Amino acid sequence: MTPSRHQKAASPLRDDVSALADSLVPLYEKKLHLIELLRGNTAALRSYMLSDDQGSFDDVCAKDEAITLEADGIDTDIAKLKDELSRITGLTPDDAFKRAVSPSSQGKKIAALRKQIDSVLAQTMKDRSEIIQELEKRSGALKQSETELEAM
């Protein structure tokens, strides 16, 4: 009698699957660090916007672009690990990830990191949206002033 897939999942994780699951922790820690850098830069962006320091504003935007590219690279690395877990386990990447991290020693840590990342990212996006709205408002005011000057 061959064991069913469900029975295999209940057994302890293979060492390679456990190692892959554990290797996700530093990736999520690095991603959280990068998202927190973006969050910190949001205050600088707001300050430079209010003081009309376009050069410094542009510098922070360039730094944010580099940070975002690095975070995207981490997302790619995480996806590759999930695909490897999927290949090993025969499950979909998401199911393989869930099964691999839930019993792992790092499962709770990964869940906490993902929750922190989501929270910091949501707040950062909200704050950045407010900055964009202010910039659009200022742009509209400049266009109106330009139209008034042309009418003179």
PDB file of C-alpha atoms in Angstrom:
ATOM      1  CA  MET A   1       0.000   0.000   0.000  1.00  0.00           C
ATOM      2  CA  THR A   2       1.457   3.340  -1.002  1.00  0.00           C
ATOM      3  CA  PRO A   3       1.107   6.348   1.298  1.00  0.00           C
ATOM      4  CA  SER A   4      -1.250   9.065   0.159  1.00  0.00           C
ATOM      5  CA  ARG A   5      -0.164  12.631  -0.468  1.00  0.00           C
ATOM      6  CA  HIS A   6      -1.918  13.680   2.742  1.00  0.00           C
ATOM      7  CA  GLN A   7       0.070  11.178   4.769  1.00  0.00           C
ATOM      8  CA  LYS A   8       3.315  12.478   3.278  1.00  0.00           C
ATOM      9  CA  ALA A   9       2.461  16.027   4.305  1.00  0.00           C
ATOM     10  CA  ALA A  10       1.966  14.930   7.901  1.00  0.00           C
ATOM     11  CA  SER A  11       5.496  13.516   8.134  1.00  0.00           C
ATOM     12  CA  PRO A  12       8.437  15.677   9.189  1.00  0.00           C
ATOM     13  CA  LEU A  13       9.796  17.979   6.513  1.00  0.00           C
ATOM     14  CA  ARG A  14      12.630  16.741   4.405  1.00  0.00           C
ATOM     15  CA  ASP A  15      15.880  18.491   5.221  1.00  0.00           C
ATOM     16  CA  ASP A  16      16.020  20.212   1.828  1.00  0.00           C
ATOM     17  CA  VAL A  17      12.474  21.543   2.183  1.00  0.00           C
ATOM     18  CA  SER A  18      13.154  22.705   5.725  1.00  0.00           C
ATOM     19  CA  ALA A  19      16.364  24.438   4.635  1.00  0.00           C
ATOM     20  CA  LEU A  20      14.545  26.222   1.808  1.00  0.00           C
ATOM     21  CA  ALA A  21      11.807  27.356   4.194  1.00  0.00           C
ATOM     22  CA  ASP A  22      14.393  28.628   6.665  1.00  0.00           C
ATOM     23  CA  SER A  23      16.241  30.502   3.909  1.00  0.00           C
ATOM     24  CA  LEU A  24      13.144  32.651   3.387  1.00  0.00           C
ATOM     25  CA  VAL A  25      13.621  34.423   6.733  1.00  0.00           C
ATOM     26  CA  PRO A  26      16.623  36.571   5.763  1.00  0.00           C
ATOM     27  CA  LEU A  27      14.905  37.509   2.520  1.00  0.00           C
ATOM     28  CA  TYR A  28      11.811  38.731   4.348  1.00  0.00           C
ATOM     29  CA  GLU A  29      13.993  40.537   6.911  1.00  0.00           C
ATOM     30  CA  LYS A  30      15.855  42.349   4.124  1.00  0.00           C
ATOM     31  CA  LYS A  31      12.597  43.240   2.391  1.00  0.00           C
ATOM     32  CA  LEU A  32      11.205  44.672   5.629  1.00  0.00           C
ATOM     33  CA  HIS A  33      14.373  46.733   6.055  1.00  0.00           C
ATOM     34  CA  LEU A  34      14.025  48.119   2.527  1.00  0.00           C
ATOM     35  CA  ILE A  35      10.337  48.943   2.982  1.00  0.00           C
ATOM     36  CA  GLU A  36      11.203  50.725   6.235  1.00  0.00           C
ATOM     37  CA  LEU A  37      13.818  52.769   4.327  1.00  0.00           C
ATOM     38  CA  LEU A  38      11.112  53.811   1.884  1.00  0.00           C
ATOM     39  CA  ARG A  39       8.876  54.727   4.814  1.00  0.00           C
ATOM     40  CA  GLY A  40      11.635  56.854   6.313  1.00  0.00           C
ATOM     41  CA  ASN A  41      12.255  58.570   2.997  1.00  0.00           C
ATOM     42  CA  THR A  42       8.606  59.589   2.846  1.00  0.00           C
ATOM     43  CA  ALA A  43       9.149  62.191   5.576  1.00  0.00           C
ATOM     44  CA  ALA A  44      12.133  63.556   3.655  1.00  0.00           C
ATOM     45  CA  LEU A  45      10.067  63.759   0.475  1.00  0.00           C
ATOM     46  CA  ARG A  46       7.325  65.656   2.272  1.00  0.00           C
ATOM     47  CA  SER A  47       9.857  68.061   3.793  1.00  0.00           C
ATOM     48  CA  TYR A  48      11.608  68.710   0.469  1.00  0.00           C
ATOM     49  CA  MET A  49       8.284  69.188  -1.262  1.00  0.00           C
ATOM     50  CA  LEU A  50       7.135  71.743   1.313  1.00  0.00           C
ATOM     51  CA  SER A  51      10.429  73.639   1.120  1.00  0.00           C
ATOM     52  CA  ASP A  52      10.436  73.486  -2.698  1.00  0.00           C
ATOM     53  CA  ASP A  53      13.839  71.762  -2.666  1.00  0.00           C
ATOM     54  CA  GLN A  54      13.448  70.028  -6.020  1.00  0.00           C
ATOM     55  CA  GLY A  55      17.038  68.786  -6.167  1.00  0.00           C
ATOM     56  CA  SER A  56      16.860  66.986  -2.824  1.00  0.00           C
ATOM     57  CA  PHE A  57      13.375  65.709  -3.668  1.00  0.00           C
ATOM     58  CA  ASP A  58      14.729  64.221  -6.907  1.00  0.00           C
ATOM     59  CA  ASP A  59      17.705  62.677  -5.059  1.00  0.00           C
ATOM     60  CA  VAL A  60      15.389  60.876  -2.632  1.00  0.00           C
ATOM     61  CA  CYS A  61      13.236  59.676  -5.533  1.00  0.00           C
ATOM     62  CA  ALA A  62      16.346  58.234  -7.204  1.00  0.00           C
ATOM     63  CA  LYS A  63      17.330  56.467  -3.973  1.00  0.00           C
ATOM     64  CA  ASP A  64      13.780  55.137  -3.638  1.00  0.00           C
ATOM     65  CA  GLU A  65      13.944  53.764  -7.166  1.00  0.00           C
ATOM     66  CA  ALA A  66      17.110  51.827  -6.278  1.00  0.00           C
ATOM     67  CA  ILE A  67      15.506  50.551  -3.053  1.00  0.00           C
ATOM     68  CA  THR A  68      12.393  49.480  -4.960  1.00  0.00           C
ATOM     69  CA  LEU A  69      14.484  47.612  -7.537  1.00  0.00           C
ATOM     70  CA  GLU A  70      16.307  45.794  -4.739  1.00  0.00           C
ATOM     71  CA  ALA A  71      12.986  44.874  -3.086  1.00  0.00           C
ATOM     72  CA  ASP A  72      11.729  43.598  -6.447  1.00  0.00           C
ATOM     73  CA  GLY A  73      14.847  41.425  -6.666  1.00  0.00           C
ATOM     74  CA  ILE A  74      14.047  39.976  -3.251  1.00  0.00           C
ATOM     75  CA  ASP A  75      10.497  39.227  -4.404  1.00  0.00           C
ATOM     76  CA  THR A  76      12.010  37.385  -7.361  1.00  0.00           C
ATOM     77  CA  ASP A  77      14.273  35.386  -5.029  1.00  0.00           C
ATOM     78  CA  ILE A  78      11.292  34.503  -2.827  1.00  0.00           C
ATOM     79  CA  ALA A  79       9.318  33.402  -5.885  1.00  0.00           C
ATOM     80  CA  LYS A  80      12.240  31.215  -7.006  1.00  0.00           C
ATOM     81  CA  LEU A  81      12.349  29.557  -3.583  1.00  0.00           C
ATOM     82  CA  LYS A  82       8.599  28.962  -3.704  1.00  0.00           C
ATOM     83  CA  ASP A  83       8.979  27.423  -7.155  1.00  0.00           C
ATOM     84  CA  GLU A  84      11.749  25.171  -5.845  1.00  0.00           C
ATOM     85  CA  LEU A  85       9.527  24.132  -2.935  1.00  0.00           C
ATOM     86  CA  SER A  86       6.799  23.418  -5.464  1.00  0.00           C
ATOM     87  CA  ARG A  87       9.131  21.329  -7.598  1.00  0.00           C
ATOM     88  CA  ILE A  88      10.250  19.279  -4.600  1.00  0.00           C
ATOM     89  CA  THR A  89       6.814  18.765  -3.063  1.00  0.00           C
ATOM     90  CA  GLY A  90       4.690  18.511  -6.204  1.00  0.00           C
ATOM     91  CA  LEU A  91       2.308  21.161  -4.857  1.00  0.00           C
ATOM     92  CA  THR A  92       1.489  24.603  -6.232  1.00  0.00           C
ATOM     93  CA  PRO A  93       4.032  27.250  -5.185  1.00  0.00           C
ATOM     94  CA  ASP A  94       1.615  28.812  -2.676  1.00  0.00           C
ATOM     95  CA  ASP A  95       0.573  25.468  -1.184  1.00  0.00           C
ATOM     96  CA  ALA A  96       4.179  24.296  -1.025  1.00  0.00           C
ATOM     97  CA  PHE A  97       5.135  27.535   0.743  1.00  0.00           C
ATOM     98  CA  LYS A  98       2.319  27.201   3.274  1.00  0.00           C
ATOM     99  CA  ARG A  99       3.148  23.586   4.029  1.00  0.00           C
ATOM    100  CA  ALA A 100       6.879  24.216   4.246  1.00  0.00           C
ATOM    101  CA  VAL A 101       6.828  27.240   6.545  1.00  0.00           C
ATOM    102  CA  SER A 102       3.965  26.332   8.866  1.00  0.00           C
ATOM    103  CA  PRO A 103       5.776  23.464  10.613  1.00  0.00           C
ATOM    104  CA  SER A 104       9.247  24.995  10.235  1.00  0.00           C
ATOM    105  CA  SER A 105      11.038  26.588  13.125  1.00  0.00           C
ATOM    106  CA  GLN A 106      10.844  29.873  11.260  1.00  0.00           C
ATOM    107  CA  GLY A 107       7.165  29.718  10.259  1.00  0.00           C
ATOM    108  CA  LYS A 108       5.913  32.115  12.914  1.00  0.00           C
ATOM    109  CA  LYS A 109       8.771  34.502  12.221  1.00  0.00           C
ATOM    110  CA  ILE A 110       7.991  34.514   8.491  1.00  0.00           C
ATOM    111  CA  ALA A 111       4.312  35.165   9.203  1.00  0.00           C
ATOM    112  CA  ALA A 112       5.202  38.057  11.529  1.00  0.00           C
ATOM    113  CA  LEU A 113       7.631  39.539   8.990  1.00  0.00           C
ATOM    114  CA  ARG A 114       5.055  39.336   6.213  1.00  0.00           C
ATOM    115  CA  LYS A 115       2.494  41.038   8.430  1.00  0.00           C
ATOM    116  CA  GLN A 116       4.980  43.821   9.275  1.00  0.00           C
ATOM    117  CA  ILE A 117       5.906  44.262   5.623  1.00  0.00           C
ATOM    118  CA  ASP A 118       2.231  44.565   4.655  1.00  0.00           C
ATOM    119  CA  SER A 119       1.574  47.079   7.429  1.00  0.00           C
ATOM    120  CA  VAL A 120       4.593  49.297   6.724  1.00  0.00           C
ATOM    121  CA  LEU A 121       3.977  49.126   2.992  1.00  0.00           C
ATOM    122  CA  ALA A 122       0.305  50.068   3.367  1.00  0.00           C
ATOM    123  CA  GLN A 123       1.177  53.098   5.510  1.00  0.00           C
ATOM    124  CA  THR A 124       3.961  54.112   3.130  1.00  0.00           C
ATOM    125  CA  MET A 125       1.630  53.872   0.138  1.00  0.00           C
ATOM    126  CA  LYS A 126      -0.980  55.974   1.946  1.00  0.00           C
ATOM    127  CA  ASP A 127       1.583  58.647   2.791  1.00  0.00           C
ATOM    128  CA  ARG A 128       3.030  58.589  -0.726  1.00  0.00           C
ATOM    129  CA  SER A 129      -0.461  58.960  -2.172  1.00  0.00           C
ATOM    130  CA  GLU A 130      -0.924  62.118  -0.074  1.00  0.00           C
ATOM    131  CA  ILE A 131       2.358  63.494  -1.421  1.00  0.00           C
ATOM    132  CA  ILE A 132       1.268  62.736  -4.989  1.00  0.00           C
ATOM    133  CA  GLN A 133      -2.056  64.501  -4.386  1.00  0.00           C
ATOM    134  CA  GLU A 134      -0.217  67.557  -3.050  1.00  0.00           C
ATOM    135  CA  LEU A 135       2.130  67.558  -6.050  1.00  0.00           C
ATOM    136  CA  GLU A 136      -0.842  67.325  -8.422  1.00  0.00           C
ATOM    137  CA  LYS A 137      -2.524  70.191  -6.591  1.00  0.00           C
ATOM    138  CA  ARG A 138       0.629  72.311  -6.893  1.00  0.00           C
ATOM    139  CA  SER A 139       0.930  71.401 -10.569  1.00  0.00           C
ATOM    140  CA  GLY A 140      -2.654  72.505 -11.161  1.00  0.00           C
ATOM    141  CA  ALA A 141      -1.966  75.806  -9.398  1.00  0.00           C
ATOM    142  CA  LEU A 142       1.129  76.367 -11.541  1.00  0.00           C
ATOM    143  CA  LYS A 143      -0.827  75.659 -14.723  1.00  0.00           C
ATOM    144  CA  GLN A 144      -3.495  78.115 -13.626  1.00  0.00           C
ATOM    145  CA  SER A 145      -0.852  80.785 -12.925  1.00  0.00           C
ATOM    146  CA  GLU A 146       0.729  80.117 -16.323  1.00  0.00           C
ATOM    147  CA  THR A 147      -2.660  80.519 -18.018  1.00  0.00           C
ATOM    148  CA  GLU A 148      -3.277  83.776 -16.159  1.00  0.00           C
ATOM    149  CA  LEU A 149       0.144  85.109 -17.158  1.00  0.00           C
ATOM    150  CA  GLU A 150      -0.438  84.189 -20.797  1.00  0.00           C
ATOM    151  CA  ALA A 151      -3.761  86.043 -20.701  1.00  0.00           C
ATOM    152  CA  MET A 152      -2.035  89.268 -19.678  1.00  0.00           C
TER     153      MET A 152
END
